[in-house]
GROMACS .gro file of C-alpha atoms in nm:
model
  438
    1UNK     CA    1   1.154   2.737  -5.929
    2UNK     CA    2   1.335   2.386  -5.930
    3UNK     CA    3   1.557   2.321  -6.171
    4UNK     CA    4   1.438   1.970  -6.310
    5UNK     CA    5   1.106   2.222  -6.361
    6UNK     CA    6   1.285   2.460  -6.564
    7UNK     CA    7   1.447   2.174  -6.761
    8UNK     CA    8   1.152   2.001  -6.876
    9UNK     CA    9   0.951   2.302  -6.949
   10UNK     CA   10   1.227   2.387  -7.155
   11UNK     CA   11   1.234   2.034  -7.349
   12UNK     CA   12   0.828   2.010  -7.387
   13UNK     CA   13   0.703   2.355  -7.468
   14UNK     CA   14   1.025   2.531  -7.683
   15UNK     CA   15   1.171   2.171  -7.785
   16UNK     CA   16   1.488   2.275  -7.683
   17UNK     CA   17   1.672   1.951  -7.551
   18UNK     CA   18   2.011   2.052  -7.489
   19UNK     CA   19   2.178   2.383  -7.332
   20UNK     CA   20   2.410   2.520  -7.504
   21UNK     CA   21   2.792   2.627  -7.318
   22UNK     CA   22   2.664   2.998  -7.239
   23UNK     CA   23   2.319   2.859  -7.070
   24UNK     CA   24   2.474   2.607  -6.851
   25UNK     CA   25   2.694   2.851  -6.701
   26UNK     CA   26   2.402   3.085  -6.656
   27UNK     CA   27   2.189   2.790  -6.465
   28UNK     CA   28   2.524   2.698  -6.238
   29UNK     CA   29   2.660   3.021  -6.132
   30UNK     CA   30   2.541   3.134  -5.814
   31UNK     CA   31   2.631   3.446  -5.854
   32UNK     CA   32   2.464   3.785  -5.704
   33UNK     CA   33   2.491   4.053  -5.983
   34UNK     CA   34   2.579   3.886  -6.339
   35UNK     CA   35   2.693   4.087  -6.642
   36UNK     CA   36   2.617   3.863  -6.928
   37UNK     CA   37   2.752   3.903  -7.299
   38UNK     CA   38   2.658   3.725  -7.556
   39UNK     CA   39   2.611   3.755  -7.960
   40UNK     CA   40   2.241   3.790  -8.091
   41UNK     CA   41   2.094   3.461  -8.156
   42UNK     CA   42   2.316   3.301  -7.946
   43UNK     CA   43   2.015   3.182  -7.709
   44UNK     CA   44   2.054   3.473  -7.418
   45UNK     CA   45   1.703   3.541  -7.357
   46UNK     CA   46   1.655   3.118  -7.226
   47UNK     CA   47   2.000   3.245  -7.045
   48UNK     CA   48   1.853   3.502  -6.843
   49UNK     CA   49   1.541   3.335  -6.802
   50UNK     CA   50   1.674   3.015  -6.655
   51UNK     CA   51   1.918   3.195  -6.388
   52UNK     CA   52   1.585   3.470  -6.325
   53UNK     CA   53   1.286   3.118  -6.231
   54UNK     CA   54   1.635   2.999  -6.024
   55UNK     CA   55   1.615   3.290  -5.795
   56UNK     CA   56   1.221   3.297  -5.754
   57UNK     CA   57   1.057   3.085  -5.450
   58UNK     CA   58   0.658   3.030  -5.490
   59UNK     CA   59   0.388   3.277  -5.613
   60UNK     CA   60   0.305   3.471  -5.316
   61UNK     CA   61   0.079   3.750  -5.488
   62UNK     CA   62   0.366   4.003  -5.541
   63UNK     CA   63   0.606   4.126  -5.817
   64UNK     CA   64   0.899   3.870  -5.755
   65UNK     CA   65   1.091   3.916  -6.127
   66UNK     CA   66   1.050   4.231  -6.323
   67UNK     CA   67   1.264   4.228  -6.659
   68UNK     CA   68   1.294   4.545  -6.843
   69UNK     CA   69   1.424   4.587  -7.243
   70UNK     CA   70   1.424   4.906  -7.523
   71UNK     CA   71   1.153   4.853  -7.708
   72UNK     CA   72   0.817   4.726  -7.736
   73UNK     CA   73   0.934   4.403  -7.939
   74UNK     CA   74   1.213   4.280  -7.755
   75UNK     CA   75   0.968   4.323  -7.449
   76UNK     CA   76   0.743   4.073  -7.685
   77UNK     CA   77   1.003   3.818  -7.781
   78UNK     CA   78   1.119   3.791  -7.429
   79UNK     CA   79   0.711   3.710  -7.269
   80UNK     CA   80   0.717   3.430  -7.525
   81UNK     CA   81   0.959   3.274  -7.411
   82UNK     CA   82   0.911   3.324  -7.019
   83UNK     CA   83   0.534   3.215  -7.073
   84UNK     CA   84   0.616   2.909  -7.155
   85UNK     CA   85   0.852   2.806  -6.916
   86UNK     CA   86   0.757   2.994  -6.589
   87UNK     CA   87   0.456   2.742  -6.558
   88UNK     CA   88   0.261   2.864  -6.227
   89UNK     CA   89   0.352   3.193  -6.226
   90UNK     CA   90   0.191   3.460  -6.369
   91UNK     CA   91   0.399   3.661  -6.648
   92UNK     CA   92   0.242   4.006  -6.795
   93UNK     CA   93   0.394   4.260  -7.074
   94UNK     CA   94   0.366   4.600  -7.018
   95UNK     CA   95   0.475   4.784  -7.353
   96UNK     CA   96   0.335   5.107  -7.527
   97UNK     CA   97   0.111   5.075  -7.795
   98UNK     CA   98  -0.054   4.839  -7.576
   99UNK     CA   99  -0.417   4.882  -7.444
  100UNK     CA  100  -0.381   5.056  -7.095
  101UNK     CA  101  -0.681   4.926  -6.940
  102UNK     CA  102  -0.632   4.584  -7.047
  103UNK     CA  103  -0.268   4.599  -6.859
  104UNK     CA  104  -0.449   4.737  -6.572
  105UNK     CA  105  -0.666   4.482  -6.572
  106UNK     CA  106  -0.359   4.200  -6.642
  107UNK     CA  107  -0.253   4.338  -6.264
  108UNK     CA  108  -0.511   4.194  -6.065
  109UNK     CA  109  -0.436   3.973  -5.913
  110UNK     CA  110  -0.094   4.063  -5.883
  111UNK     CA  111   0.171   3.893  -6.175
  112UNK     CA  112   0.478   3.696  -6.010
  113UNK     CA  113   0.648   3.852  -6.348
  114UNK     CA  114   0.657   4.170  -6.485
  115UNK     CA  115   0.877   4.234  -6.889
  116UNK     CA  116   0.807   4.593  -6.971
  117UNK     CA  117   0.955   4.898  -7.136
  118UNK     CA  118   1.104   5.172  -6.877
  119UNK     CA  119   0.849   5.416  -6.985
  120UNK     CA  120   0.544   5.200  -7.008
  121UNK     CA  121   0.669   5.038  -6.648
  122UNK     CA  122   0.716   5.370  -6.472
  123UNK     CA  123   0.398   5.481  -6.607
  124UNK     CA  124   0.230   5.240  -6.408
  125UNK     CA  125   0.434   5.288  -6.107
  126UNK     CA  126   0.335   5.663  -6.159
  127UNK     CA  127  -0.046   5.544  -6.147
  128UNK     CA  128   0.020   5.330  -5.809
  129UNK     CA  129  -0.071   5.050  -6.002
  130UNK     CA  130   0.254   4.845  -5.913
  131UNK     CA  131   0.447   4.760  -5.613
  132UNK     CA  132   0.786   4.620  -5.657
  133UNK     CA  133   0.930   4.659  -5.302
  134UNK     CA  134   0.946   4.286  -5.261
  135UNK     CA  135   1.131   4.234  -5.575
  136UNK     CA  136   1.387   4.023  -5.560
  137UNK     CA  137   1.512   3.990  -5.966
  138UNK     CA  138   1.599   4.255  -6.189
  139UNK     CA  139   1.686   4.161  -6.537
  140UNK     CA  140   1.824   4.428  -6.783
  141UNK     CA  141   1.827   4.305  -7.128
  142UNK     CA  142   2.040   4.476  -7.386
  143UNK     CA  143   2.077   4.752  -7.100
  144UNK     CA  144   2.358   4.932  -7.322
  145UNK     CA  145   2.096   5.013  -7.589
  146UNK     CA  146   1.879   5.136  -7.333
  147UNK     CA  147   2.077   5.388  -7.203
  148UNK     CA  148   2.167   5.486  -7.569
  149UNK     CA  149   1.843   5.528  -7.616
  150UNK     CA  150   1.791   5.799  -7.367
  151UNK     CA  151   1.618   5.532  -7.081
  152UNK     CA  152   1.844   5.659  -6.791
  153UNK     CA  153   1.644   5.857  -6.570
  154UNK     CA  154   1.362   5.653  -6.594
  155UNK     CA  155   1.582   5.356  -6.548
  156UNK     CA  156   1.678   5.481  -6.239
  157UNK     CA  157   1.348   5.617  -6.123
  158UNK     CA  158   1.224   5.232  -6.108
  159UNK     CA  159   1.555   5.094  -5.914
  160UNK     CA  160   1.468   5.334  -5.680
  161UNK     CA  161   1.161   5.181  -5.561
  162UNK     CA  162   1.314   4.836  -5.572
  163UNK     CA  163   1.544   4.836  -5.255
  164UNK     CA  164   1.546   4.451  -5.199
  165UNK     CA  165   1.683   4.301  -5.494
  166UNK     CA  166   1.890   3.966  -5.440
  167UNK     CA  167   1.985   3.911  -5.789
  168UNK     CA  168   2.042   4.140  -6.086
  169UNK     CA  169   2.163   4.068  -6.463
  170UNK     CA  170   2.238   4.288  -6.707
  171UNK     CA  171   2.309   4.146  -7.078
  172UNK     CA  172   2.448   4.292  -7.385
  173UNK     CA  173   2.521   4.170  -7.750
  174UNK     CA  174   2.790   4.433  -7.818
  175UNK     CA  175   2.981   4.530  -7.511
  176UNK     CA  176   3.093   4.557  -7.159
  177UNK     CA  177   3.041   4.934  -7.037
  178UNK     CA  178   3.356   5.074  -6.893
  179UNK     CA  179   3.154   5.222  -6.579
  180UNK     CA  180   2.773   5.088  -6.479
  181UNK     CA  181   2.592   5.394  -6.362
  182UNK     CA  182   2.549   5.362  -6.026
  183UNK     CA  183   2.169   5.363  -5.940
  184UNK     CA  184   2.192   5.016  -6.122
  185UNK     CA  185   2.314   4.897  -5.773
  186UNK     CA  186   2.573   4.663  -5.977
  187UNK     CA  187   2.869   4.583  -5.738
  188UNK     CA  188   3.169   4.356  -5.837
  189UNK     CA  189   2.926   4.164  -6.081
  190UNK     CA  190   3.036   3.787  -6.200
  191UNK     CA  191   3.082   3.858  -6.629
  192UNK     CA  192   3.021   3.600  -6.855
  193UNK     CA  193   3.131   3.664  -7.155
  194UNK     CA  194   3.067   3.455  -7.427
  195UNK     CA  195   3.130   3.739  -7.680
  196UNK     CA  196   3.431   3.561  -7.873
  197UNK     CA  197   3.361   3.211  -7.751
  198UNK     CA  198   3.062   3.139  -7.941
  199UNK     CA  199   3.135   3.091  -8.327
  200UNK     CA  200   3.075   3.387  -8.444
  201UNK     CA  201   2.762   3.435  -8.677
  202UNK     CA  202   3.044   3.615  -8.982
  203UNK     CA  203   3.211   3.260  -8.953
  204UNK     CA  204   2.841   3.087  -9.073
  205UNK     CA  205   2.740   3.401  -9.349
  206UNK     CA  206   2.857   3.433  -9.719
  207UNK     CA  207   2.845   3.824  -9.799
  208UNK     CA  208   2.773   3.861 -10.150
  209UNK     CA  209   2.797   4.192 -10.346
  210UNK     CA  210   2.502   4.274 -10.628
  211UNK     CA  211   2.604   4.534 -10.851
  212UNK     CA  212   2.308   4.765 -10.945
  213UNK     CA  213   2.382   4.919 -11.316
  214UNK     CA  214   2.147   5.225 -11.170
  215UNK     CA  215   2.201   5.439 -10.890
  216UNK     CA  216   1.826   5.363 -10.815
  217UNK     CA  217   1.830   4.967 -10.708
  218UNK     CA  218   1.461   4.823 -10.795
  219UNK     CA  219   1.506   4.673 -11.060
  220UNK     CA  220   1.795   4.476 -10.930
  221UNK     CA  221   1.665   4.403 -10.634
  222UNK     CA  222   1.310   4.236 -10.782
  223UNK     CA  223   1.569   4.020 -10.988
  224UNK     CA  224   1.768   3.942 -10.691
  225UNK     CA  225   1.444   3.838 -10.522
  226UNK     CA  226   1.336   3.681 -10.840
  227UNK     CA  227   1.644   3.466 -10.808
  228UNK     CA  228   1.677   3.325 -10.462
  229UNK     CA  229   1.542   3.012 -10.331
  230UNK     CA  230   1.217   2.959 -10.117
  231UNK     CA  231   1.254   3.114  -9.730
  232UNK     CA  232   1.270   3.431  -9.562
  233UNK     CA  233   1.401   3.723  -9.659
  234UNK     CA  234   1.441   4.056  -9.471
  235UNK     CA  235   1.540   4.378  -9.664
  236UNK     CA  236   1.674   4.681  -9.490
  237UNK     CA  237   1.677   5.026  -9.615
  238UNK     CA  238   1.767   5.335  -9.392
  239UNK     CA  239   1.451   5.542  -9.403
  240UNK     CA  240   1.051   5.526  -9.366
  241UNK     CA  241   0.959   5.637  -9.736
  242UNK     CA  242   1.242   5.440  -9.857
  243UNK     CA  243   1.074   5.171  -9.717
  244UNK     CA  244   0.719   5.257  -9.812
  245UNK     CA  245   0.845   5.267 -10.153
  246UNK     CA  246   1.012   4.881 -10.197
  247UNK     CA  247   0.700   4.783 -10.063
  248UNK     CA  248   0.487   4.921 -10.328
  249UNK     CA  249   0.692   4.814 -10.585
  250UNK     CA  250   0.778   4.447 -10.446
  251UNK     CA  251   0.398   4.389 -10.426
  252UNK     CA  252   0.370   4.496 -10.807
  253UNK     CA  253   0.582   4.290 -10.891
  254UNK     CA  254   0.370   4.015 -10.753
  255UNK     CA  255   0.631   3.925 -10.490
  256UNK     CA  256   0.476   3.881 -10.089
  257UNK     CA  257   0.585   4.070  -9.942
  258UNK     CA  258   0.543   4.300  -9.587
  259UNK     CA  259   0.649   4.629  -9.432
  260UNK     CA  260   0.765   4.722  -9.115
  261UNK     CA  261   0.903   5.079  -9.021
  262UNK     CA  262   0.841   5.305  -8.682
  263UNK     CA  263   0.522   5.486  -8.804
  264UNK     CA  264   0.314   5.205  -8.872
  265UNK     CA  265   0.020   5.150  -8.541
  266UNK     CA  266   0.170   4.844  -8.322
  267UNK     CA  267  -0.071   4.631  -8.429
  268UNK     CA  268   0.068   4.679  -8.784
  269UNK     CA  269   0.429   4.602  -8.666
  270UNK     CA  270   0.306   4.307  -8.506
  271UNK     CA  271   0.090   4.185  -8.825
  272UNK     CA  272   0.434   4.209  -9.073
  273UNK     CA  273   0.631   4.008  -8.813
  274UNK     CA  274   0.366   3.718  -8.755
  275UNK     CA  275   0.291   3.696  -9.169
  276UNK     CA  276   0.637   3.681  -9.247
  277UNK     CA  277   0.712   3.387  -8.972
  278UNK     CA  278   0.397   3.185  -9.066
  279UNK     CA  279   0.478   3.201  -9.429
  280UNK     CA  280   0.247   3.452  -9.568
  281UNK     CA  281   0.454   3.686  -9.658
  282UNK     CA  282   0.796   3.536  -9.667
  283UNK     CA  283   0.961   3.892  -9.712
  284UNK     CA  284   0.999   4.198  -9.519
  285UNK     CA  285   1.114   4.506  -9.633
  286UNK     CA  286   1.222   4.716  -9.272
  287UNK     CA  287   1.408   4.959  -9.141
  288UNK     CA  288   1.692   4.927  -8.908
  289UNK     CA  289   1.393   4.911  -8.601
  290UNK     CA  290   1.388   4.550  -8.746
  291UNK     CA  291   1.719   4.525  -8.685
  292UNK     CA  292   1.705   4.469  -8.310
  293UNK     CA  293   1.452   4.265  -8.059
  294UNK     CA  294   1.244   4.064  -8.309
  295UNK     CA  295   1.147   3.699  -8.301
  296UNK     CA  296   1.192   3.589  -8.626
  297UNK     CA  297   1.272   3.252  -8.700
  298UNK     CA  298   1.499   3.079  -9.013
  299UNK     CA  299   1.552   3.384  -9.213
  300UNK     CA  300   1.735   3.259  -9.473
  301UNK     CA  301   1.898   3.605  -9.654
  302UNK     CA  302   1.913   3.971  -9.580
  303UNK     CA  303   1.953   4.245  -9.807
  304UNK     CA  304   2.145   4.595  -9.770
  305UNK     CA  305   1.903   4.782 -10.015
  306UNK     CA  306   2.090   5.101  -9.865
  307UNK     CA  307   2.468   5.051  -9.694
  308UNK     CA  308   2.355   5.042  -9.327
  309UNK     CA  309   2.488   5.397  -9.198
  310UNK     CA  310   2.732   5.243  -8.869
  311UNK     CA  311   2.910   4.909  -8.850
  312UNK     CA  312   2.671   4.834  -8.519
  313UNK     CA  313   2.392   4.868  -8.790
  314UNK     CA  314   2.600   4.634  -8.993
  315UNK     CA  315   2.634   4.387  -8.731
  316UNK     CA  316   2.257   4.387  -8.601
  317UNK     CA  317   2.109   4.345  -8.952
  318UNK     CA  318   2.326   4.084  -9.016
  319UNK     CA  319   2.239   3.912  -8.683
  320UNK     CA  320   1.871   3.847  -8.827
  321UNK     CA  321   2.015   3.539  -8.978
  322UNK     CA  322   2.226   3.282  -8.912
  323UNK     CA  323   2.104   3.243  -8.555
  324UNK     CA  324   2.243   3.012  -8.325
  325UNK     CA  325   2.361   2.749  -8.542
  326UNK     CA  326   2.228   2.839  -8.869
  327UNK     CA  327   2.357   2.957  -9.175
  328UNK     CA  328   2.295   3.302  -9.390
  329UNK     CA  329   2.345   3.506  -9.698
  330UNK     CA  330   2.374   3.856  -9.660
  331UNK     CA  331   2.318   4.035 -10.005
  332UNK     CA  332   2.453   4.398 -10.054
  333UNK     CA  333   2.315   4.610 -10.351
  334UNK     CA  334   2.587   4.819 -10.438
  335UNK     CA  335   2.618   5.120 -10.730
  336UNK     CA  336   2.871   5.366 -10.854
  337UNK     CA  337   2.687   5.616 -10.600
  338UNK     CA  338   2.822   5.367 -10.293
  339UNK     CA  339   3.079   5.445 -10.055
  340UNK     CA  340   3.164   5.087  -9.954
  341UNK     CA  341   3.272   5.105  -9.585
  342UNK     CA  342   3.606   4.945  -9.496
  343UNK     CA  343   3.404   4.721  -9.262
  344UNK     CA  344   3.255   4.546  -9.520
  345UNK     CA  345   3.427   4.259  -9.709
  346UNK     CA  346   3.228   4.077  -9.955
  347UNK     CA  347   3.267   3.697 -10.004
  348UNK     CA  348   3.234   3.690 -10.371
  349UNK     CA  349   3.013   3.876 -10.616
  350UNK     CA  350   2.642   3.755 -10.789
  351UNK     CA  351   2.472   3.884 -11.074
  352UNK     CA  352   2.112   3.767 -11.045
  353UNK     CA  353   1.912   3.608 -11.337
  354UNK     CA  354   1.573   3.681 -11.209
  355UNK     CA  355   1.535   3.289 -11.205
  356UNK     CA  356   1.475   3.049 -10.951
  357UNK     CA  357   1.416   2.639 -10.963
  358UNK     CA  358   1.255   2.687 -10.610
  359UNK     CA  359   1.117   3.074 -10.610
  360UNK     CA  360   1.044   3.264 -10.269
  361UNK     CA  361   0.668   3.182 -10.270
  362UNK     CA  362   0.335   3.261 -10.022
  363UNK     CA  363   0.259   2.880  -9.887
  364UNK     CA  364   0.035   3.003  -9.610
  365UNK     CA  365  -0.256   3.277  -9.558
  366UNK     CA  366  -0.348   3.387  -9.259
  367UNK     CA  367  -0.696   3.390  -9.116
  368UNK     CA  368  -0.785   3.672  -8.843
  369UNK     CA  369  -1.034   3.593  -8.551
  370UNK     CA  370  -1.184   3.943  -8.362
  371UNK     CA  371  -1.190   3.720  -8.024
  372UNK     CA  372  -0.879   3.648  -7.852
  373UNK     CA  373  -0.762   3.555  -7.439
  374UNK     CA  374  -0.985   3.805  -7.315
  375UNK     CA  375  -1.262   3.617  -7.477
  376UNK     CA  376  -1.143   3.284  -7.351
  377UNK     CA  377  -1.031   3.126  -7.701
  378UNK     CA  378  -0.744   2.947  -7.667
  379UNK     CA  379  -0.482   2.807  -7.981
  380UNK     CA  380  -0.605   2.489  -7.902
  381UNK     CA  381  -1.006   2.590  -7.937
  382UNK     CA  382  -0.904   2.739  -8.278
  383UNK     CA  383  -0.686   2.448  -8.369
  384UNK     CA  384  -0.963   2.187  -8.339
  385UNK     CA  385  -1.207   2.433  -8.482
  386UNK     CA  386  -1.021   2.460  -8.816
  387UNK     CA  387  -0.971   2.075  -8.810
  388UNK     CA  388  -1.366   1.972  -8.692
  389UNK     CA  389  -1.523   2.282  -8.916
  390UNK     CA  390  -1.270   2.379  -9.173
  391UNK     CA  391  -1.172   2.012  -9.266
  392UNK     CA  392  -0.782   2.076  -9.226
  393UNK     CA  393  -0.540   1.783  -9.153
  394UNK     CA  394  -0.338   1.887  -8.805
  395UNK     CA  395  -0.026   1.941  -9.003
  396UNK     CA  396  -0.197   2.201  -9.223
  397UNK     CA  397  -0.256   2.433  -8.949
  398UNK     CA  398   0.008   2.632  -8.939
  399UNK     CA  399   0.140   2.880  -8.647
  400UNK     CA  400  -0.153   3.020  -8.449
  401UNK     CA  401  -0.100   3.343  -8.218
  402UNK     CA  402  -0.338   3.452  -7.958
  403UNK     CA  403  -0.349   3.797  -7.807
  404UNK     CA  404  -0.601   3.970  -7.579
  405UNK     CA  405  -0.854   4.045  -7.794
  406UNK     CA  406  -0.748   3.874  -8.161
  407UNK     CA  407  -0.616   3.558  -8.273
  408UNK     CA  408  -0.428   3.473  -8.592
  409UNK     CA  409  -0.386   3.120  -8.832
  410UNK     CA  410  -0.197   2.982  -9.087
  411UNK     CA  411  -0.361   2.749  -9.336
  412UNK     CA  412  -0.258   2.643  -9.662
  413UNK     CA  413  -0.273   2.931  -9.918
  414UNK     CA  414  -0.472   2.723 -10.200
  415UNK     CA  415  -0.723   2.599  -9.955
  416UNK     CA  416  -0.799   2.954  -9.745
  417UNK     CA  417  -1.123   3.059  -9.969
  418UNK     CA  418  -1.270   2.730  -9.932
  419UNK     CA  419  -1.202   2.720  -9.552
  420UNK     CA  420  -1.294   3.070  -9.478
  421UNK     CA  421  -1.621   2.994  -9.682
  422UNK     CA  422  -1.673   2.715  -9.391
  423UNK     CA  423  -1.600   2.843  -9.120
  424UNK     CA  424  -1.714   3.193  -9.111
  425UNK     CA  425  -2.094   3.126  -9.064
  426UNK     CA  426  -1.997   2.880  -8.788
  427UNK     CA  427  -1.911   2.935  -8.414
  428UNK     CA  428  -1.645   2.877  -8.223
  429UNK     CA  429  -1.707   2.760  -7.824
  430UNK     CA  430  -2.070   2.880  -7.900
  431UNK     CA  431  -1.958   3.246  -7.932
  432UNK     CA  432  -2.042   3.441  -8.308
  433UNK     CA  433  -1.647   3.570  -8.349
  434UNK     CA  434  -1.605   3.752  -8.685
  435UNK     CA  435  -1.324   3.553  -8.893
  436UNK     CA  436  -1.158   3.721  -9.226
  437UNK     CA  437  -0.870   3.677  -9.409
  438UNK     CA  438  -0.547   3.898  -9.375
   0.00000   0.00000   0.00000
């Protein structure tokens, strides 16, 4: 894929107009086998993706790209962003949780791109559904976390059946491995490391400690939330019921707020991340499977509702804000039952007044559609429809996501009722699709 291609695609559909240090050197090096380390929210997934479309000539109905990453979400986060720049090539997600005859079906004809999960991927090798012979890119995303996470043999059960690889780059946020296994086929590989180049995200955070007079935190953490200004807000705790249990008590407290923890259905985990980037519910109460791999934009403040059990833990919830160039707050509820790790150096201290001038606040609800790609409805057909039938001004549609066989909208929380009350009798693109509110 040209360059100038890559450039503009970059520009019109992200709005990304300038690369920063670590993704020029990604698009210039010409490099076989690239190792590349960089912080989270530094911008490595455009990286990866840039120096990937480099290698690829035209669609030629085979596999020409196949990028693999840990889990489910980061495989998300990653198709979003290499839909919308690898115009003319076809780009499919392969994840678990997912339905397994639609991917089956997403394989004919044959995608130029494949971003999966090693299980779900060698699943469908397993079927004979795929045939990456003639693949030419391998990208390993976070590739240190999948081994961690127990991905080796099936890592190398896929590389086996790729003998023709050209190019292959491995990234991590953390580290450089001291030894690569070796059926990763990585030999003398180019390392960028951008590690301690880029300003570090500690340099852009204030760490604030919030004294709990209880050993159990609730109360002090409604008046914390109470207390902060308008934006998003995710707040970690180290188990499932832990988590199950903010929640409840956040939404008594009238505060809007979502959950997201490993036992919820995928279509759950999905739901809390889309209502708490579209505004709906600005926070998130999550365990540390938040922590890693999701595309959440301007979150303004995290909260340690439990100390995070590991300094990586640490690090990776921290890394949800101040992203790229942004600024953060990270909040730690501390009591006397605390051991405060050495790790952890607080900026100054806060005792909230369960006041705020500009209060955390739902400004968008979200409107579900049961008809989705599959059904041929597009953003843009449910754009216009809310504009034509619902009566909204263009900037009061908010962020619209499209899947196979759903679709999701923001409009503007005070005038939901009155548009659902519209629109739901109507049609959209002459099919009857059943529209409710989430």
């Amino acid at each position: 894929m040209k360059q100038s291609v890559i450039l503009d695609n970059i520009s019109s559909r992200l709005g990304i107009e300038q690369l920063n240090p670590m993704q020029q050197e990604m698009m210039s090096t010409g490099a076989r086998d690239i190792v590349l380390l960089s912080p989270t929210g530094s911008g490595k997934t455009l990286a990866f993706t840039i120096a990937m479309l480099q290698t690829l000539g035209k669609p030629k109905g085979e596999v020409q790209a196949v990028v693999i990453a840990p889990s489910r979400e980061l495989v998300m986060q990653i198709y979003r962003v290499v839909r919308e720049i690898a115009t003319g090539y076809k780009t499919v997600a392969l994840y678990g949780g997912h339905s397994m005859t639609d991917e089956k079906n997403s394989l004919t004809p044959v995608p130029d791109i494949i971003i999966a999960t090693p299980g779900r991927l060698l699943d469908h090798l397993n079927r004979r559904l795929l045939d990456l012979y003639n693949t030419k890119v391998l990208v390993l995303d976070e590739y240190d976390k999948a081994l961690e996470l127990g991905f080796h043999d099936d890592m190398r059960k896929i590389l086996r059946v790729m003998p023709n690889l050209s190019r292959t780059i491995l990234t991590s946020a953390t580290r450089m491995e001291d030894r690569l296994p070796e059926f990763m086929k990585v030999k003398k590989p180019v390392v960028i490391d951008f590690l301690s180049v880029i300003a570090k995200p500690r340099e852009r955070m204030s760490v604030v400690q919030v004294e709990s007079p209880a050993r159990d935190k609730v109360d002090t953490l409604i008046d914390l939330l109470h207390s902060l200004p308008n934006g998003r807000v995710i707040v970690f705790v180290n188990h499932r019921e832990s988590a199950t249990r903010l929640y409840e008590h956040l939404k008594k407290a009238g505060l809007p707020v979502g959950i997201y923890h490993g036992a919820l259905e995928q279509a759950d985990r999905e739901k809390a991340v889309d209502l708490l980037n579209n505004g709906t519910t600005p926070i998130l109460v999550s365990t540390d499977l938040g922590a890693r791999g999701l595309d959440i934009e301007e979150v303004k403040s995290i909260i340690h509702y439990h100390i995070p059990l590991t300094k990586e833990t640490w690090t990776h919830r921290n890394g949800r804000t101040a992203r790229v160039d942004a600024s953060g707050t990270i909040y730690v509820i501390t009591s006397e039952a605390d051991n405060i790790p050495e790790y952890m150096v607080f900026d100054r201290s806060y005792a909230p007044t369960g006041e705020s001038s500009d209060p955390i606040r739902a400004d968008k609800a979200t409107l579900y559609f049961n008809a989705g790609r599959k059904e041929r409805i597009s953003r843009g057909d449910i754009a216009g429809f809310l504009m034509k039938t619902g009566g909204l001004q263009a900037d009061e549609v908010g962020r619209i996501i499209v899947r196979d066989h759903s679709a999701i909208a923001a409009v503007p929380a005070a005038k939901v009722d009155e548009v659902l009350r519209v629109v739901a009798p109507e049609k959209i693109k002459g099919k009857r699709v059943r529209i409710s509110k989430l």
